[in-house]
Tab-separated table of C-alpha atoms and ligand atoms in Angstrom:
chain	number	residue	atom	x	y	z
N	1	MET	CA	-7.761	18.298	-24.865
N	2	MET	CA	-4.234	17.211	-24.215
N	3	ASN	CA	-2.592	19.069	-20.918
N	4	VAL	CA	0.908	20.932	-21.865
N	5	ILE	CA	2.987	18.181	-20.100
N	6	ASP	CA	1.518	15.568	-22.095
N	7	ALA	CA	1.632	17.810	-25.081
N	8	ILE	CA	5.356	18.290	-24.033
N	9	GLN	CA	6.294	14.779	-23.746
N	10	THR	CA	4.358	12.854	-26.123
N	11	ARG	CA	5.441	15.460	-29.475
N	12	ARG	CA	7.589	13.855	-31.716
N	13	SER	CA	9.619	15.467	-34.330
N	14	ILE	CA	7.696	13.781	-37.354
N	15	HIS	CA	9.574	12.626	-40.571
N	16	ASP	CA	6.860	10.718	-42.189
N	17	PHE	CA	3.452	12.519	-43.315
N	18	LYS	CA	0.011	11.219	-44.609
N	19	ASN	CA	-0.311	12.774	-48.054
N	20	GLU	CA	-3.294	14.959	-46.868
N	21	LEU	CA	-3.063	18.737	-46.308
N	22	VAL	CA	-4.001	20.188	-43.338
N	23	ASP	CA	-6.751	22.905	-43.327
N	24	GLU	CA	-5.568	26.586	-43.564
N	25	ALA	CA	-8.058	27.443	-40.932
N	26	VAL	CA	-6.368	24.594	-38.588
N	27	LEU	CA	-2.922	26.056	-39.614
N	28	GLN	CA	-3.919	29.511	-38.910
N	29	GLU	CA	-5.229	28.611	-35.386
N	30	ILE	CA	-2.011	26.731	-34.711
N	31	PHE	CA	0.322	29.987	-35.336
N	32	GLN	CA	-2.675	32.070	-33.592
N	33	ILE	CA	-1.882	30.074	-30.476
N	34	ALA	CA	1.906	30.089	-30.726
N	35	SER	CA	1.692	33.632	-31.008
N	36	TRP	CA	1.085	33.691	-27.099
N	37	ALA	CA	4.651	33.174	-26.891
N	38	PRO	CA	6.728	35.446	-24.758
N	39	ASN	CA	8.473	37.992	-26.871
N	40	HIS	CA	10.233	41.601	-25.285
N	41	ARG	CA	8.341	44.823	-26.311
N	42	LEU	CA	5.558	42.832	-27.612
N	43	LYS	CA	7.425	42.946	-31.271
N	44	GLU	CA	5.796	39.848	-32.072
N	45	PRO	CA	8.766	39.261	-34.517
N	46	TRP	CA	7.608	36.110	-36.270
N	47	ASN	CA	6.424	35.999	-39.967
N	48	VAL	CA	5.273	32.809	-41.543
N	49	VAL	CA	4.988	31.632	-45.107
N	50	VAL	CA	3.643	28.495	-45.615
N	51	TYR	CA	4.535	26.940	-49.291
N	52	GLN	CA	2.379	24.487	-50.456
N	53	ASN	CA	0.619	22.499	-53.348
N	54	GLU	CA	1.795	24.643	-56.335
N	55	GLY	CA	3.849	26.988	-54.131
N	56	ALA	CA	5.764	24.429	-52.884
N	57	GLN	CA	7.581	23.768	-56.244
N	58	HIS	CA	9.504	26.518	-56.655
N	59	TYR	CA	10.437	26.921	-52.888
N	60	VAL	CA	11.759	23.243	-53.350
N	61	ASP	CA	13.419	23.914	-56.686
N	62	LEU	CA	15.304	27.189	-54.293
N	63	VAL	CA	15.934	24.637	-51.867
N	64	ILE	CA	17.957	22.074	-54.131
N	65	GLU	CA	19.897	24.623	-55.874
N	66	SER	CA	21.058	25.756	-52.567
N	67	TYR	CA	21.828	22.371	-51.814
N	68	LEU	CA	23.848	22.133	-55.037
N	69	ARG	CA	25.702	25.431	-54.578
N	70	GLN	CA	26.861	24.556	-50.681
N	71	GLY	CA	28.571	21.112	-52.570
N	72	PHE	CA	25.993	18.798	-51.570
N	73	ALA	CA	27.021	16.336	-54.681
N	74	LYS	CA	30.198	17.596	-54.731
N	75	GLY	CA	32.477	14.887	-56.562
N	76	TYR	CA	29.245	12.890	-57.656
N	77	SER	CA	28.912	12.236	-61.485
N	78	ALA	CA	26.482	14.535	-63.108
N	79	GLU	CA	23.805	11.429	-63.581
N	80	LYS	CA	24.475	10.617	-59.817
N	81	ALA	CA	23.984	14.108	-58.619
N	82	ASP	CA	21.035	14.347	-60.727
N	83	LYS	CA	19.499	11.261	-59.250
N	84	MET	CA	20.316	12.426	-55.454
N	85	MET	CA	18.772	15.641	-56.037
N	86	ASN	CA	15.737	14.176	-57.578
N	87	GLY	CA	15.136	12.093	-54.560
N	88	ILE	CA	15.803	14.798	-52.446
N	89	LYS	CA	12.968	16.783	-54.506
N	90	GLN	CA	10.619	13.965	-54.371
N	91	PHE	CA	10.710	13.516	-50.967
N	92	LEU	CA	10.479	17.458	-50.109
N	93	ILE	CA	7.611	17.806	-52.456
N	94	GLN	CA	5.178	15.103	-50.892
N	95	ILE	CA	5.894	16.934	-47.533
N	96	PRO	CA	2.194	18.583	-47.010
N	97	HIS	CA	3.403	22.159	-45.746
N	98	HIS	CA	6.652	23.648	-45.314
N	99	ALA	CA	6.179	26.579	-42.969
N	100	LEU	CA	9.285	28.896	-43.231
N	101	ILE	CA	9.130	31.403	-40.170
N	102	TYR	CA	11.586	34.422	-40.542
N	103	LEU	CA	11.982	38.011	-38.747
N	104	GLU	CA	13.423	41.341	-39.205
N	105	ARG	CA	17.263	41.872	-38.393
N	106	ASP	CA	16.996	44.440	-35.495
N	107	SER	CA	20.355	46.581	-36.026
N	108	ASP	CA	20.938	46.076	-32.111
N	109	LEU	CA	22.521	42.828	-31.236
N	110	HIS	CA	20.809	42.235	-28.044
N	111	LYS	CA	17.473	43.060	-29.784
N	112	PHE	CA	18.026	40.710	-32.514
N	113	GLU	CA	18.551	38.180	-29.856
N	114	GLU	CA	15.597	38.538	-27.962
N	115	ASP	CA	13.709	38.451	-31.030
N	116	TYR	CA	15.096	35.475	-32.456
N	117	SER	CA	14.678	34.050	-28.929
N	118	ALA	CA	11.131	34.655	-28.762
N	119	VAL	CA	10.768	32.902	-32.465
N	120	CYS	CA	12.215	30.292	-31.336
N	121	ALA	CA	9.674	30.005	-28.665
N	122	PHE	CA	6.868	30.749	-31.205
N	123	ILE	CA	8.310	27.710	-33.120
N	124	GLN	CA	7.856	25.502	-29.958
N	125	ASN	CA	4.253	26.681	-29.451
N	126	ALA	CA	3.519	26.001	-32.905
N	127	GLN	CA	4.540	22.401	-32.848
N	128	LEU	CA	2.620	21.841	-29.286
N	129	ALA	CA	-0.539	23.480	-30.698
N	130	ALA	CA	-0.245	21.374	-33.746
N	131	TRP	CA	0.333	18.183	-31.801
N	132	GLU	CA	-2.528	18.628	-29.982
N	133	LYS	CA	-4.628	19.068	-33.301
N	134	GLY	CA	-3.119	15.922	-34.440
N	135	VAL	CA	-0.465	17.705	-36.798
N	136	GLY	CA	2.938	16.244	-36.924
N	137	GLY	CA	6.039	18.546	-37.279
N	138	LEU	CA	9.638	18.951	-37.939
N	139	TRP	CA	11.880	21.807	-37.380
N	140	THR	CA	14.708	22.167	-39.433
N	141	THR	CA	17.159	24.526	-40.224
N	142	SER	CA	18.958	23.227	-42.967
N	143	PRO	CA	21.970	25.252	-44.197
N	144	TYR	CA	19.846	27.306	-46.855
N	145	ILE	CA	18.550	29.077	-44.095
N	146	HIS	CA	21.672	31.069	-44.372
N	147	ASP	CA	22.091	30.983	-48.109
N	148	THR	CA	21.723	34.463	-49.178
N	149	GLU	CA	20.343	33.225	-52.818
N	150	PHE	CA	18.041	31.110	-51.387
N	151	ILE	CA	16.720	34.294	-48.938
N	152	LYS	CA	16.709	36.136	-52.421
N	153	GLY	CA	14.825	33.724	-53.968
N	154	ILE	CA	11.766	33.682	-51.919
N	155	GLY	CA	11.802	37.355	-51.864
N	156	LEU	CA	13.225	38.588	-48.753
N	157	ASP	CA	16.391	40.422	-48.088
N	158	PRO	CA	19.561	38.894	-46.529
N	159	ALA	CA	20.368	42.385	-44.925
N	160	SER	CA	17.222	42.660	-43.188
N	161	HIS	CA	15.623	39.332	-42.885
N	162	LYS	CA	16.749	36.523	-40.793
N	163	VAL	CA	15.168	32.837	-41.790
N	164	ALA	CA	14.802	31.295	-38.444
N	165	GLY	CA	13.998	27.858	-39.670
N	166	VAL	CA	11.358	25.523	-41.543
N	167	ILE	CA	8.833	23.278	-39.606
N	168	GLN	CA	7.406	20.678	-42.480
N	169	LEU	CA	4.146	20.148	-41.329
N	170	GLY	CA	1.211	17.666	-41.979
N	171	TYR	CA	-0.855	14.520	-40.207
N	172	PRO	CA	1.842	12.222	-39.258
N	173	ALA	CA	1.851	8.575	-40.802
N	174	ARG	CA	4.325	7.470	-38.491
N	175	ILE	CA	5.424	8.553	-35.031
N	176	PRO	CA	8.912	7.415	-33.997
N	177	GLU	CA	9.573	6.175	-30.635
N	178	PRO	CA	10.800	8.806	-27.750
N	179	LYS	CA	14.111	9.192	-27.476
N	180	ALA	CA	14.857	9.690	-23.934
N	181	ARG	CA	16.764	12.596	-22.536
N	182	ARG	CA	19.033	13.052	-19.672
N	183	LYS	CA	18.569	13.884	-16.360
N	184	VAL	CA	18.710	17.608	-16.188
N	185	GLN	CA	21.230	18.466	-13.503
N	186	LEU	CA	20.218	21.565	-11.698
N	187	THR	CA	22.600	23.771	-9.482
N	188	PHE	CA	20.832	24.905	-6.205
N	189	GLN	CA	23.117	28.104	-4.668
N	190	ASN	CA	21.487	28.781	-1.611
N	191	GLU	CA	24.692	30.042	0.121
N	192	SER	CA	26.066	33.519	-0.585
N	193	PHE	CA	28.882	33.320	-3.067
N	194	GLY	CA	31.432	35.641	-4.911
N	195	SER	CA	32.802	39.197	-3.724
N	196	ASN	CA	30.445	39.639	-1.398
N	197	SER	CA	30.392	36.718	0.289
N	198	LYS	CA	32.767	36.476	3.528
H	1	FMN	C1	16.600	24.338	-34.285
H	1	FMN	C2	16.324	22.698	-34.269
H	1	FMN	C3	16.519	22.153	-35.621
H	1	FMN	C4	16.525	21.109	-36.200
H	1	FMN	N1	16.560	20.426	-37.715
H	1	FMN	C5	16.229	19.180	-37.482
H	1	FMN	C6	16.889	18.508	-38.901
H	1	FMN	O1	17.367	19.505	-39.921
H	1	FMN	N2	16.456	17.514	-38.960
H	1	FMN	C7	16.140	16.537	-38.430
H	1	FMN	O2	15.813	15.479	-38.917
H	1	FMN	N3	15.566	17.341	-37.441
H	1	FMN	C8	15.819	17.970	-36.716
H	1	FMN	N4	15.208	19.036	-35.369
H	1	FMN	C9	14.811	18.075	-34.844
H	1	FMN	C10	15.580	16.957	-33.511
H	1	FMN	O3	16.532	16.080	-34.562
H	1	FMN	C11	14.392	16.662	-32.652
H	1	FMN	O4	13.809	17.467	-32.153
H	1	FMN	C12	15.691	15.347	-32.093
H	1	FMN	O5	15.662	14.286	-32.473
H	1	FMN	C13	14.548	14.827	-30.638
H	1	FMN	O6	13.266	13.762	-31.146
H	1	FMN	P1	11.785	14.566	-30.866
H	1	FMN	O7	11.579	16.227	-31.041
H	1	FMN	O8	11.055	13.511	-31.480
H	1	FMN	O9	12.286	14.325	-29.363
H	1	FMN	C14	15.799	19.919	-35.343
H	1	FMN	C15	15.408	20.772	-33.947
H	1	FMN	C16	15.674	21.987	-33.410
H	1	FMN	C17	15.427	22.397	-32.172
């Protein structure tokens, strides 16, 4: 079994997937493991819908419609826009699974932020658990996650639901080279400071 540091450091965002579905039991296990994410008041605020097979067709159509509404093809001839959108559609359709993660919007902003933070921890846990099982993911937050028509299209209520993101999932066909990270500069505050300091 991969240790947690290896999983964190070797996981890569995957853009190219094999034409192969991940077993539903494996996906279930990945998100079950992810649910050990810290979450305040044990609200377990995450919800996951996995679009796959025929279920991905309508989902991808909604994504394309959202892109068009947001002007992705603005200024293009109808023919060029059509070609571009078809290209995006073909690309999205061959991704084995689209796991959309959403949460309820708490009316209290502080609690909403806590829930959203917990959901982000859940998403990264899912990516790491998936990686350990040889499954790759790409965490995406394309603009459709804020598009009320898209949100309604997938059967949610924009007033009460927030789409946190979508993890595209599948077995990697290609694993990109790591992108180096900068040194994290820690500031250690050992002396007293602020209004209490003399
Ligand atoms: C909130 C969030 C949204 C992201 N959205 C996208 C995206 O829309 N498209 C994309 O190619 N990568 C997206 N990424 C992945 C980053 O580009 C990726 O993590 C970064 O390039 C580092 O690569 P690595 O994950 O392989 O280390 C997103 C990552 C996060 C955390």
